[in-house]
PDB file of C-alpha atoms and ligand atoms in Angstrom:
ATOM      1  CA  UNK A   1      -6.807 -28.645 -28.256  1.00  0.00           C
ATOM      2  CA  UNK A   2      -7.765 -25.808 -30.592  1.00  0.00           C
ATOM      3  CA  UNK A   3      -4.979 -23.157 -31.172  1.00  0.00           C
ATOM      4  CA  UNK A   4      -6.049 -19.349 -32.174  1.00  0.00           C
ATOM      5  CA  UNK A   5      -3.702 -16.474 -33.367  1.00  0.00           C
ATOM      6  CA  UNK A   6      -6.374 -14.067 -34.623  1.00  0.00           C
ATOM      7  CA  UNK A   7      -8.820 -12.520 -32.350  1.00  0.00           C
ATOM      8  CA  UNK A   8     -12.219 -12.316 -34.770  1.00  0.00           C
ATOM      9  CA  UNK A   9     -11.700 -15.940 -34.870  1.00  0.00           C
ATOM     10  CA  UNK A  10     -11.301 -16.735 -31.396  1.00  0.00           C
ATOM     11  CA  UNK A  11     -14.408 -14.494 -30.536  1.00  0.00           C
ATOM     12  CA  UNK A  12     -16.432 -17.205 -32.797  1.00  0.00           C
ATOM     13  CA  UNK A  13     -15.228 -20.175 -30.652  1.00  0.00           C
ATOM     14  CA  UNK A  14     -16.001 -17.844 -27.399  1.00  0.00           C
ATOM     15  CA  UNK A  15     -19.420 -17.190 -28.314  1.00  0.00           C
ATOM     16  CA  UNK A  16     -20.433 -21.040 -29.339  1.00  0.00           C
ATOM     17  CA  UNK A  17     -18.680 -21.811 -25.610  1.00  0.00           C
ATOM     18  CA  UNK A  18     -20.686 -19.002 -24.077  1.00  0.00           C
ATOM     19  CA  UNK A  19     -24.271 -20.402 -25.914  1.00  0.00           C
ATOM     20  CA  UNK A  20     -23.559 -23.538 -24.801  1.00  0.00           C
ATOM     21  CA  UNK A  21     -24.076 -22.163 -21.059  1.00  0.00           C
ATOM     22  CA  UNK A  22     -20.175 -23.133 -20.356  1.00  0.00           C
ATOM     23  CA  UNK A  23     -17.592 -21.961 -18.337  1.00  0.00           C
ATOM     24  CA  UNK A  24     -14.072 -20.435 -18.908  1.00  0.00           C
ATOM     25  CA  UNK A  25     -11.137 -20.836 -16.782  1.00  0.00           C
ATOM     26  CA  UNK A  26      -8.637 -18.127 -18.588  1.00  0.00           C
ATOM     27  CA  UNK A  27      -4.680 -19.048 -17.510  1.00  0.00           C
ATOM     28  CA  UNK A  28      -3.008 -16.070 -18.748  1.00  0.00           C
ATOM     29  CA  UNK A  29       0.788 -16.923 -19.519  1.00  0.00           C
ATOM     30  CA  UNK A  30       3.910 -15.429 -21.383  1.00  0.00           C
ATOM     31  CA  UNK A  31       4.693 -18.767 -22.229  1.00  0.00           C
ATOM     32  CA  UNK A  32       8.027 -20.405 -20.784  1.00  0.00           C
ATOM     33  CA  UNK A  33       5.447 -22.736 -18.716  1.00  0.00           C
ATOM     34  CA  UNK A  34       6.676 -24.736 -15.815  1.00  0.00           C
ATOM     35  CA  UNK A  35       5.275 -26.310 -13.120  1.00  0.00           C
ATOM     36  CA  UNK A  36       3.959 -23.171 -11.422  1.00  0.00           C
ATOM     37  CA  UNK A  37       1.993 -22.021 -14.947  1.00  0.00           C
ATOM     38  CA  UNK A  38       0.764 -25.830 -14.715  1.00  0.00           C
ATOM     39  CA  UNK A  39      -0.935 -25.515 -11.223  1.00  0.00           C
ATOM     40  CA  UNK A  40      -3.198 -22.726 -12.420  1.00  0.00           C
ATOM     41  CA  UNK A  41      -3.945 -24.795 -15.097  1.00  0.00           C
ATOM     42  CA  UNK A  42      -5.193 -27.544 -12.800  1.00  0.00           C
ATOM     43  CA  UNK A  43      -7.179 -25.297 -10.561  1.00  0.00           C
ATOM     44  CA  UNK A  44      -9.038 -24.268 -14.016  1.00  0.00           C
ATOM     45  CA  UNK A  45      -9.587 -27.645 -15.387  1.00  0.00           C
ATOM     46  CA  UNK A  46     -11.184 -28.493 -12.532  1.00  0.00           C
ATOM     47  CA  UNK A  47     -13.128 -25.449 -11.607  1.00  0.00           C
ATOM     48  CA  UNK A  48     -14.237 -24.823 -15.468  1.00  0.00           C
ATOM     49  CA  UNK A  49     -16.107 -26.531 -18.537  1.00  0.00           C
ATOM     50  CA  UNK A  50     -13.234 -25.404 -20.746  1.00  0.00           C
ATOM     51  CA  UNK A  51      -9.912 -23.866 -20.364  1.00  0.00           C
ATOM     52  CA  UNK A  52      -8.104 -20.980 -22.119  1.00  0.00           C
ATOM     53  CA  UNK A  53      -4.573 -20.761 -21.731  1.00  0.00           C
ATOM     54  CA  UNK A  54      -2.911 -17.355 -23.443  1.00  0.00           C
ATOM     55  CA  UNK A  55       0.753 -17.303 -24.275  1.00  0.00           C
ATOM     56  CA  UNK A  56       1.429 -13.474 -25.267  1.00  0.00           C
ATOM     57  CA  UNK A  57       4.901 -11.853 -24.548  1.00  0.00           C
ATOM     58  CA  UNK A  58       3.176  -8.729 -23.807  1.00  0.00           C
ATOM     59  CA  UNK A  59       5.966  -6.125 -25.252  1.00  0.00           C
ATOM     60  CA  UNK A  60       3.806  -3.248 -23.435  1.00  0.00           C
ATOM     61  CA  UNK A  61       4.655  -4.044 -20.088  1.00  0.00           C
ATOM     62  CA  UNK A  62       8.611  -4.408 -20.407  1.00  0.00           C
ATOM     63  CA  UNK A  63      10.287  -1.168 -19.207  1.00  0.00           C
ATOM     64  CA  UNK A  64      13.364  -2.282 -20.686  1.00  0.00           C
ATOM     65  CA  UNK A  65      14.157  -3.946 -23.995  1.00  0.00           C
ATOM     66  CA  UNK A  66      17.067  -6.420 -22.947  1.00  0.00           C
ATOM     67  CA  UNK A  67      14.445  -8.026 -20.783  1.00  0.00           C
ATOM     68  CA  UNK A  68      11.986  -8.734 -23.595  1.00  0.00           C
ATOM     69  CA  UNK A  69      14.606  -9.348 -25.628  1.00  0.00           C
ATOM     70  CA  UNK A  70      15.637 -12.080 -23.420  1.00  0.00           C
ATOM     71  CA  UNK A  71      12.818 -13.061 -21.999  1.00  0.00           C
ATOM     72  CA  UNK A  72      12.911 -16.888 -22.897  1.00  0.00           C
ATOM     73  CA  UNK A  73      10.437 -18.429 -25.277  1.00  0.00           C
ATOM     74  CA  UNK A  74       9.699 -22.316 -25.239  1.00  0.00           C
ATOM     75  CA  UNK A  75       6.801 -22.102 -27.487  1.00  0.00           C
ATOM     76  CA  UNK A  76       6.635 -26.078 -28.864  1.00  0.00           C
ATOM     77  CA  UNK A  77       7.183 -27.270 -25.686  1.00  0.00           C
ATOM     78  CA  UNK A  78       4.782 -25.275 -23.743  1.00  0.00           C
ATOM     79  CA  UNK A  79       2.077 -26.833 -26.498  1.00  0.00           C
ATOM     80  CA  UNK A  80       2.885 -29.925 -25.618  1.00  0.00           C
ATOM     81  CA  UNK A  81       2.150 -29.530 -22.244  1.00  0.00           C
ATOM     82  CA  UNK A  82      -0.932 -27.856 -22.748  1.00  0.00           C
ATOM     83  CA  UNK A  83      -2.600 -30.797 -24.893  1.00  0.00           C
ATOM     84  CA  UNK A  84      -1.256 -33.232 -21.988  1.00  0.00           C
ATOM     85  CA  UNK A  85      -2.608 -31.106 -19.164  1.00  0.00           C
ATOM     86  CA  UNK A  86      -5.797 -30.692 -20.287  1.00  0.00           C
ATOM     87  CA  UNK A  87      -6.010 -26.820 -21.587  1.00  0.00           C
ATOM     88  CA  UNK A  88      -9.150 -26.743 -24.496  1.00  0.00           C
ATOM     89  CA  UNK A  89      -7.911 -23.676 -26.045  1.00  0.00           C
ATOM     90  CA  UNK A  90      -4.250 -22.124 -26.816  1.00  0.00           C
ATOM     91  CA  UNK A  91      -4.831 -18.103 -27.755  1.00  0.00           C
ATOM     92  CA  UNK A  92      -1.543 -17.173 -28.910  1.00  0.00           C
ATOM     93  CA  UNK A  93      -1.594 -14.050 -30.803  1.00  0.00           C
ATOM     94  CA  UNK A  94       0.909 -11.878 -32.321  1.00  0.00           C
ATOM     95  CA  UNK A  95       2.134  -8.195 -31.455  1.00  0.00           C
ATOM     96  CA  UNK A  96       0.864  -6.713 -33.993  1.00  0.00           C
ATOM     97  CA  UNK A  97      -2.426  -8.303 -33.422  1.00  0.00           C
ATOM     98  CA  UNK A  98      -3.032  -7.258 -30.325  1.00  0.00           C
ATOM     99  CA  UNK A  99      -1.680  -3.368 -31.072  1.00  0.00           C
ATOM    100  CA  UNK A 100      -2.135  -2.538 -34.723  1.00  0.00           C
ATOM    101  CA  UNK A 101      -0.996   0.389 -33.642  1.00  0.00           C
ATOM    102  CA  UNK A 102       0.276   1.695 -30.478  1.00  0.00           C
ATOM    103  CA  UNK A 103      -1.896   1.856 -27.269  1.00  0.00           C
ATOM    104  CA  UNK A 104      -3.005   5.065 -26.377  1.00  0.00           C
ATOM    105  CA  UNK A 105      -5.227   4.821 -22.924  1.00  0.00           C
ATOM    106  CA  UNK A 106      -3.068   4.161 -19.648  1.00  0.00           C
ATOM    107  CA  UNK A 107      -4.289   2.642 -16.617  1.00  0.00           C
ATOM    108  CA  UNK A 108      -3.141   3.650 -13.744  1.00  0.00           C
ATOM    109  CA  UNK A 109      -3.375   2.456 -10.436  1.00  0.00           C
ATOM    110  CA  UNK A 110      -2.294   5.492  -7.622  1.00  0.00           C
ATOM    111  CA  UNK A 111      -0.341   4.127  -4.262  1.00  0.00           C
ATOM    112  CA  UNK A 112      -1.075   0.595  -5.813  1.00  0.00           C
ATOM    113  CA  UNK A 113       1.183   0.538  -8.306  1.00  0.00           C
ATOM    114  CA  UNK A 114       3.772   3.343  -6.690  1.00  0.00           C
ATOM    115  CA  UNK A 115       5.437   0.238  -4.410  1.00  0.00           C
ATOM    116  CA  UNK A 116       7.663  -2.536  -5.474  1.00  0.00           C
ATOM    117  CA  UNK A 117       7.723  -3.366  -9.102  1.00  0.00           C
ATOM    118  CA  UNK A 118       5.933  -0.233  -9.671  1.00  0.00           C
ATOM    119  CA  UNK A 119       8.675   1.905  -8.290  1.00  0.00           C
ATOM    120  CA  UNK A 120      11.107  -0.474  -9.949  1.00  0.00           C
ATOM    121  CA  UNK A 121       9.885  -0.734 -13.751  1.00  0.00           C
ATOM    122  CA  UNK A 122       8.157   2.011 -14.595  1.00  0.00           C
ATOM    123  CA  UNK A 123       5.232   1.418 -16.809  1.00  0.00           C
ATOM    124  CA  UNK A 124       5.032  -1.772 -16.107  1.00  0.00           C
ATOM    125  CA  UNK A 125       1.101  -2.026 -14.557  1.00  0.00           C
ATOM    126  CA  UNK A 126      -0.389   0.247 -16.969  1.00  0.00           C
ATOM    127  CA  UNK A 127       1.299  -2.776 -19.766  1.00  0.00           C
ATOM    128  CA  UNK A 128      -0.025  -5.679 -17.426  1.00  0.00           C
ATOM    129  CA  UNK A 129      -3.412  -4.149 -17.100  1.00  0.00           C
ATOM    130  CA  UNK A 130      -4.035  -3.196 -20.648  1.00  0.00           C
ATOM    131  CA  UNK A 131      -3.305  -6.710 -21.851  1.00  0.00           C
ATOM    132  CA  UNK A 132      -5.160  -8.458 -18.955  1.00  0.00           C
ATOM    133  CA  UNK A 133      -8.201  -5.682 -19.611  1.00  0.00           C
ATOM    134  CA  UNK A 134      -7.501  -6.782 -23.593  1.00  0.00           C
ATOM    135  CA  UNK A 135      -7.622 -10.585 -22.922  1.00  0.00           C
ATOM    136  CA  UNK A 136     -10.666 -10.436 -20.613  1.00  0.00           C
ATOM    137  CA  UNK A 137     -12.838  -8.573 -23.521  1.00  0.00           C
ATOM    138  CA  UNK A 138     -11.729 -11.027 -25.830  1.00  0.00           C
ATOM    139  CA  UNK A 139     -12.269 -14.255 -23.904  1.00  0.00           C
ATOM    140  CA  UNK A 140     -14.898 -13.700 -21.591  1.00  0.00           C
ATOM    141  CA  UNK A 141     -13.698 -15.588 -18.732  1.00  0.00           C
ATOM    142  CA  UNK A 142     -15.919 -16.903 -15.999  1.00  0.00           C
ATOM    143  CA  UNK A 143     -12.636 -17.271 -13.552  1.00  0.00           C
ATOM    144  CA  UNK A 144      -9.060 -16.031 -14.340  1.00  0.00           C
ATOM    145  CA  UNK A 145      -5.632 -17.432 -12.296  1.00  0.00           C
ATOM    146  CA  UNK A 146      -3.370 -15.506 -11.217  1.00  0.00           C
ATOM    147  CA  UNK A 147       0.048 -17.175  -9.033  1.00  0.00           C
ATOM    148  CA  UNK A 148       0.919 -15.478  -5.632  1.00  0.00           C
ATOM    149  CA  UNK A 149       4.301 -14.771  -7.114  1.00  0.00           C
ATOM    150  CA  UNK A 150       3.000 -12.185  -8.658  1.00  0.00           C
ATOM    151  CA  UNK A 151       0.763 -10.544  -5.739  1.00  0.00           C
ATOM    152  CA  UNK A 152       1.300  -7.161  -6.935  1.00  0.00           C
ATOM    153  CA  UNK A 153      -0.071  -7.857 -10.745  1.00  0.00           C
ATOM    154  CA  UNK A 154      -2.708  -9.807  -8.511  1.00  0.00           C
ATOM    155  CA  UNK A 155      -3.720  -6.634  -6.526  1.00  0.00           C
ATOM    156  CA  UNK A 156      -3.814  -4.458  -9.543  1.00  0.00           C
ATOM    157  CA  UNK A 157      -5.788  -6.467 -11.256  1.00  0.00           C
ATOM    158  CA  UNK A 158      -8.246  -6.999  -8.398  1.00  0.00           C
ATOM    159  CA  UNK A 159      -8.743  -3.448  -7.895  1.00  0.00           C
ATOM    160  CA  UNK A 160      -9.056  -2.934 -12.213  1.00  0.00           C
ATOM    161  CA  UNK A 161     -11.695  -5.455 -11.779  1.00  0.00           C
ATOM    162  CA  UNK A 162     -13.265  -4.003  -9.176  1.00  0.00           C
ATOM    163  CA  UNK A 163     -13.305  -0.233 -10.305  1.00  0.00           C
ATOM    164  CA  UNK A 164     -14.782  -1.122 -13.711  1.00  0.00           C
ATOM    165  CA  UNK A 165     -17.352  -3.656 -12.395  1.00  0.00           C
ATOM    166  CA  UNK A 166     -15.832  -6.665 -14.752  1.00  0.00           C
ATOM    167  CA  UNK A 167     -17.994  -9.724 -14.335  1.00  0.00           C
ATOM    168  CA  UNK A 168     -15.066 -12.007 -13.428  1.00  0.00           C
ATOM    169  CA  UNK A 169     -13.618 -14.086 -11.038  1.00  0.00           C
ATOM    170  CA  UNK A 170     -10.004 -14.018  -9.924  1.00  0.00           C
ATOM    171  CA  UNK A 171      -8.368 -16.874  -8.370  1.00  0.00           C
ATOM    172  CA  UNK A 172      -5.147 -16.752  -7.098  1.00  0.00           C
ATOM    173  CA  UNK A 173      -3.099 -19.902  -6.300  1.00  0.00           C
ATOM    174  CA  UNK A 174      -0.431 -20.512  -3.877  1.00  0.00           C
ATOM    175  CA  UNK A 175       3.554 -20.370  -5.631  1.00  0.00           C
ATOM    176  CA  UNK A 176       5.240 -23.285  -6.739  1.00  0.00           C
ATOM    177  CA  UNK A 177       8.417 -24.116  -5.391  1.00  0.00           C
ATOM    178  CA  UNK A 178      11.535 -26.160  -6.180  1.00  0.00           C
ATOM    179  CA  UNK A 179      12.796 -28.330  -3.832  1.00  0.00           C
ATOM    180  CA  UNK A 180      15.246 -26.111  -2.872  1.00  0.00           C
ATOM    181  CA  UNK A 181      12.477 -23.014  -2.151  1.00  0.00           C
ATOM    182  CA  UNK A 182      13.333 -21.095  -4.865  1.00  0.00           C
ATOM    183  CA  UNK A 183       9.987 -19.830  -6.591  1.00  0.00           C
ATOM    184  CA  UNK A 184       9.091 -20.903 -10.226  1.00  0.00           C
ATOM    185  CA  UNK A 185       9.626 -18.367 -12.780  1.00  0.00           C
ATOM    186  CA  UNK A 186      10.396 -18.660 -16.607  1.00  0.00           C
ATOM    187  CA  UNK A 187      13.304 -16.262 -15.854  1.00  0.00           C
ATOM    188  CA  UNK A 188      14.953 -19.561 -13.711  1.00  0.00           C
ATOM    189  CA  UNK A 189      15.455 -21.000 -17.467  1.00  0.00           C
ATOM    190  CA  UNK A 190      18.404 -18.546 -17.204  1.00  0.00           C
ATOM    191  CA  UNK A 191      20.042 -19.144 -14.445  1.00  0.00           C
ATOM    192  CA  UNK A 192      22.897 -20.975 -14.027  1.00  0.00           C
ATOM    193  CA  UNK A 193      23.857 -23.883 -12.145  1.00  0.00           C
ATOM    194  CA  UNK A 194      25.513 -22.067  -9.370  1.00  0.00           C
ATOM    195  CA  UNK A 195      23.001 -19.637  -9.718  1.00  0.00           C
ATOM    196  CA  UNK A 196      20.212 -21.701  -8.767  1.00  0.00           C
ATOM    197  CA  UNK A 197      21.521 -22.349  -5.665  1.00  0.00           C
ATOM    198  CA  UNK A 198      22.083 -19.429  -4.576  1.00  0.00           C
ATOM    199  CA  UNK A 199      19.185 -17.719  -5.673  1.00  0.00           C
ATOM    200  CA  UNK A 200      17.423 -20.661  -3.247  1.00  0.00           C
ATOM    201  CA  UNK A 201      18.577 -18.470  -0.499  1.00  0.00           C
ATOM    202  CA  UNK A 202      15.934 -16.220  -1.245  1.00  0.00           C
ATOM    203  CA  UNK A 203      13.453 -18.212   0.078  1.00  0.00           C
ATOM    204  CA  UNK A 204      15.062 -19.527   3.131  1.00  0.00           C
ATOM    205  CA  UNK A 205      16.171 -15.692   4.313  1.00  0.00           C
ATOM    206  CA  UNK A 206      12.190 -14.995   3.784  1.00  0.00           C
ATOM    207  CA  UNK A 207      11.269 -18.121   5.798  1.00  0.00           C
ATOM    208  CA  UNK A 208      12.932 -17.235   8.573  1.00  0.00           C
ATOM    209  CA  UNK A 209      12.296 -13.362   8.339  1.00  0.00           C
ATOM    210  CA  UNK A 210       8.633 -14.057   8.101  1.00  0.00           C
ATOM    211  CA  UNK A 211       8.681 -16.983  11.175  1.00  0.00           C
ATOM    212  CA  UNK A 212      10.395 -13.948  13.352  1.00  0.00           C
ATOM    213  CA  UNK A 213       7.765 -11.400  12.682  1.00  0.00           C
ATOM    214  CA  UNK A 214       5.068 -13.989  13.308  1.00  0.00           C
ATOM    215  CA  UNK A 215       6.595 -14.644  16.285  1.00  0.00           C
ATOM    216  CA  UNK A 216       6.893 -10.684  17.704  1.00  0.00           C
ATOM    217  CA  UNK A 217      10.292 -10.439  16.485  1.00  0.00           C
ATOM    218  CA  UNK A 218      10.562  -6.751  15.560  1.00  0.00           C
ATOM    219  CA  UNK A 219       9.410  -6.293  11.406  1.00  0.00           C
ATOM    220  CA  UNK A 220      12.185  -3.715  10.795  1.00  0.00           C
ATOM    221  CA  UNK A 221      14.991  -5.676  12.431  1.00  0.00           C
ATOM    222  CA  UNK A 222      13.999  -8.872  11.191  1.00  0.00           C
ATOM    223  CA  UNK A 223      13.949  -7.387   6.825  1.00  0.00           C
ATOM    224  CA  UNK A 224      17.286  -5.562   8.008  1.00  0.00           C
ATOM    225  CA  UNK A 225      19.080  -9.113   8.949  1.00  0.00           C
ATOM    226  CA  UNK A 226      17.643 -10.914   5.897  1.00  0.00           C
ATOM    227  CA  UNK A 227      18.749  -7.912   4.121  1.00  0.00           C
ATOM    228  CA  UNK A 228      22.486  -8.469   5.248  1.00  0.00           C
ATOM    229  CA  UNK A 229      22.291 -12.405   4.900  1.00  0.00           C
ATOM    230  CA  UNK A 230      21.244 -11.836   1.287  1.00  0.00           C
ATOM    231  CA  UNK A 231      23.547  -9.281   0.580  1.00  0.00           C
ATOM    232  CA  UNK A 232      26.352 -11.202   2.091  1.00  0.00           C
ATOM    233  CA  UNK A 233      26.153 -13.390  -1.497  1.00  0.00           C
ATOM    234  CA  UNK A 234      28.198 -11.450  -4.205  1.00  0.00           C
ATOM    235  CA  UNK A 235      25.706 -12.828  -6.876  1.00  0.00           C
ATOM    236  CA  UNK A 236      22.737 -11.639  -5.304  1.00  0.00           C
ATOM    237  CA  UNK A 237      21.832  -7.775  -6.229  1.00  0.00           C
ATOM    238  CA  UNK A 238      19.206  -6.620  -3.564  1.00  0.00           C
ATOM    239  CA  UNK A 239      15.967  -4.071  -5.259  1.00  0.00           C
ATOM    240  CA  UNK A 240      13.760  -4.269  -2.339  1.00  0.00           C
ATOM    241  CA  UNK A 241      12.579  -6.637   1.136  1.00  0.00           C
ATOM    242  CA  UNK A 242       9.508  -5.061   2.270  1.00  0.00           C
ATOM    243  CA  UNK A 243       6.812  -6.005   4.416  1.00  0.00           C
ATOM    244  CA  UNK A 244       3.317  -4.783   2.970  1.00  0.00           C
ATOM    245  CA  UNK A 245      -0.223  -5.373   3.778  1.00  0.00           C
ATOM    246  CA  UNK A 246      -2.195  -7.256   2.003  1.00  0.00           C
ATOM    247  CA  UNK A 247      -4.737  -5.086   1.770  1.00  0.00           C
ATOM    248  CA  UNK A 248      -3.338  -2.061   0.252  1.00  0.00           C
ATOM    249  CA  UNK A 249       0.360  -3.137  -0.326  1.00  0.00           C
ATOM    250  CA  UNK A 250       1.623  -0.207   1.795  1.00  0.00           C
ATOM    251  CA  UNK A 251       4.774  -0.630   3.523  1.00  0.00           C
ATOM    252  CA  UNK A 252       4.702  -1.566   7.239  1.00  0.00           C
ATOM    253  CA  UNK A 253       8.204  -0.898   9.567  1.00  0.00           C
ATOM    254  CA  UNK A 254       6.385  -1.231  12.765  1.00  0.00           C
ATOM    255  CA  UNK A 255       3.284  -2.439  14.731  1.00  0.00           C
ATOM    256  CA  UNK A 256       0.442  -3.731  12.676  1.00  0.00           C
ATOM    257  CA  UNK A 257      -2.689  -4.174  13.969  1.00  0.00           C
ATOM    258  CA  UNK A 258      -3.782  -7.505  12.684  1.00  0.00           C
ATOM    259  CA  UNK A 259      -3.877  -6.770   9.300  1.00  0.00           C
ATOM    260  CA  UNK A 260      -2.473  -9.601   6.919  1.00  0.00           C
ATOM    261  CA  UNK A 261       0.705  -9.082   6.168  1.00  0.00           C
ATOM    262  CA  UNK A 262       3.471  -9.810   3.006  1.00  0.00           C
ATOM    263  CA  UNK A 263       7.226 -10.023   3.168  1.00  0.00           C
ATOM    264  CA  UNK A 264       8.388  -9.447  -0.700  1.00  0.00           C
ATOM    265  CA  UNK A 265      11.638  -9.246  -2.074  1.00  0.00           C
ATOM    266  CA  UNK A 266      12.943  -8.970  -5.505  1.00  0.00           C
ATOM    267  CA  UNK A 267      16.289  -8.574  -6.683  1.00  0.00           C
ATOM    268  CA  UNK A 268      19.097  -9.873  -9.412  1.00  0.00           C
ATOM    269  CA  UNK A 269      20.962 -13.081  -9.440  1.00  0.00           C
ATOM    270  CA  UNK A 270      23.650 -13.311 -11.971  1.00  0.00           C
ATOM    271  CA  UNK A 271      21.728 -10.527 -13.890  1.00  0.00           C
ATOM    272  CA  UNK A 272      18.377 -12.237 -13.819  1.00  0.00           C
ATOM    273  CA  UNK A 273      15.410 -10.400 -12.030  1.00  0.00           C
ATOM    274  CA  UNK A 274      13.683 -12.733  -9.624  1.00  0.00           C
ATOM    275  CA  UNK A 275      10.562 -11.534  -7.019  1.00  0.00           C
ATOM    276  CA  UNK A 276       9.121 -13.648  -4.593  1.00  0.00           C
ATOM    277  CA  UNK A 277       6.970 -13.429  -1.489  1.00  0.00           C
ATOM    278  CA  UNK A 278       5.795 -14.791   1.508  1.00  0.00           C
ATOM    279  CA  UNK A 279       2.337 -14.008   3.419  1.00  0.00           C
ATOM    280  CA  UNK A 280       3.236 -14.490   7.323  1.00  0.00           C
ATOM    281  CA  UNK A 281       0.056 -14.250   9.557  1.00  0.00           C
ATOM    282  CA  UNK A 282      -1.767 -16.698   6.824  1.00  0.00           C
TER     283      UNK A 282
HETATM  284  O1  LIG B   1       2.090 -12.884 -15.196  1.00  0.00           O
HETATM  285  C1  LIG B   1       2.277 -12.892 -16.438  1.00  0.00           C
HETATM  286  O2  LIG B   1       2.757 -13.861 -17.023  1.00  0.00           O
HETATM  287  C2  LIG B   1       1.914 -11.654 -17.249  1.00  0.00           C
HETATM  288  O3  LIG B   1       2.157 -10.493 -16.531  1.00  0.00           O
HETATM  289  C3  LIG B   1       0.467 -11.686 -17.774  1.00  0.00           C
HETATM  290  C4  LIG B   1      -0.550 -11.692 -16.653  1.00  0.00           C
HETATM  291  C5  LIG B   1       0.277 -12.915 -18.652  1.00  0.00           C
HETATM  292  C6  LIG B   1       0.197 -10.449 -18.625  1.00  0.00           C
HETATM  293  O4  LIG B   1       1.061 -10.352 -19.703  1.00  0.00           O
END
């Protein structure tokens, strides 16, 4: 497994990969990896001559500094588990190679990106799709994965793809769950014990939210008693339950007329900002 920091030299491996007639399966990671980061990894090992995994805090799409700052960082480890899993590559660059200097463009993404985390941490797309936009002109990628978790980022970045004609494929693979439900994240790392366990009701108050509406059960009733179960927890700090559609992420209270619809939540346990999401008429 090859490891790259600098970008000029990276483009020289891309271009031998791309004479050679080969794929690229791009995993694009902050690092932290777990199981969850491991799955998209699999899906591109098998789907792709050779596989690019990026670990990049990407300061640009932080809204607030005590995240980043805390944002956990496993970078031996998560090197380790790359050689054993089968990644080719490992582009991990620094800050300041990336942005010399500060950005100056901003992507932005309308009703898209005025929902959910966009509402919630400002700035945060136009960060995301920079870097993404960034990564994809320096690696070339034949496919890219993406995890459900994020379904927003997944959206925006569809839509960036789409709008500026990028010759990519994006793949996004089902979430990764502990035992207990509770969705993979690199923020779990700092959770505690009790914690964990509680932040597993997440997942169990959208299970049975997202069975109801299946079922006929009314959409606003159903978020507004998963809304008081979760609340009931002292630990758990409630941003947002919505159901969107898929299509267009716009919120839907009401009838729905067969489109595909999301039930996403995100929210603080013991000060640690966790989002996860279930798709209910699969
Ligand atoms: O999902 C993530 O880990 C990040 O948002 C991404 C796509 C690597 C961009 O920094």
């Amino acid at each position: 497994m090859k490891i790259f920091q600098d970008i000029f030299a990276i483009r020289g491996a891309i271009k031998d990969i791309r004479h050679q007639g080969k794929s690229i399966g791009l995993v694009p990671t902050m690092g932290a990896l777990h199981a969850g980061h491991l799955s998209l990894l699999e899906a591109s090992t098998k789907e792709n001559d050779v596989t690019i995994t990026t670990i990049f805090v990407n300061p640009i799409q932080f809204n607030n500094s005590e995240d980043l700052k805390n944002y956990p960082s496993t970078y031996e480890d998560d090197i380790t588990l790359l050689e054993k899993c089968g990644c080719n590559i490992v582009f991990a660059p620094t800050a300041k190679e990336m942005y010399p200097t500060e950005p100056v463009i901003k992507i932005s993404f309308g009703e898209l990106a005025e929902t959910m985390e966009g509402a919630f941490r400002p700035g945060h797309f136009t960060g995301v799709a920079l870097v993404v936009m960034k990564l994809f002109n320096i690696l070339q990628p034949t496919r890219v994965y993406f995890g459900q978790k994020d379904l927003q980022q997944f959206k925006i970045i569809e839509q960036m793809v789409y709008d500026t004609s990028l010759d990519v494929e994006l793949k996004m693979v089902p979430t990764v769950r502990e035992r207990s439900g509770l969705a993979l994240s690199s923020r779990n790392k700092r959770l505690s014990k009790v914690g964990k366990v509680i932040a597993a009701h997440i997942y169990q108050a959208l299970k049975v939210a997202a069975a109801g509406i299946q079922a006929g059960n009314d959409i606003k009733a159903s978020i507004n008693a998963a809304k008081s179960n979760l609340q009931s927890f002292e630990a758990i700090d409630l941003e947002y339950l919505i159901v969107v559609r898929m299509k267009d992420l716009q919120s839907v209270e009401t009838s729905y007329d067969h489109d595909q619809l999301v039930l996403c939540f995100a929210g603080y346990v013991d000060g640690i900002r966790l989002i996860d999401n279930l798709i209910i008429n699969e």
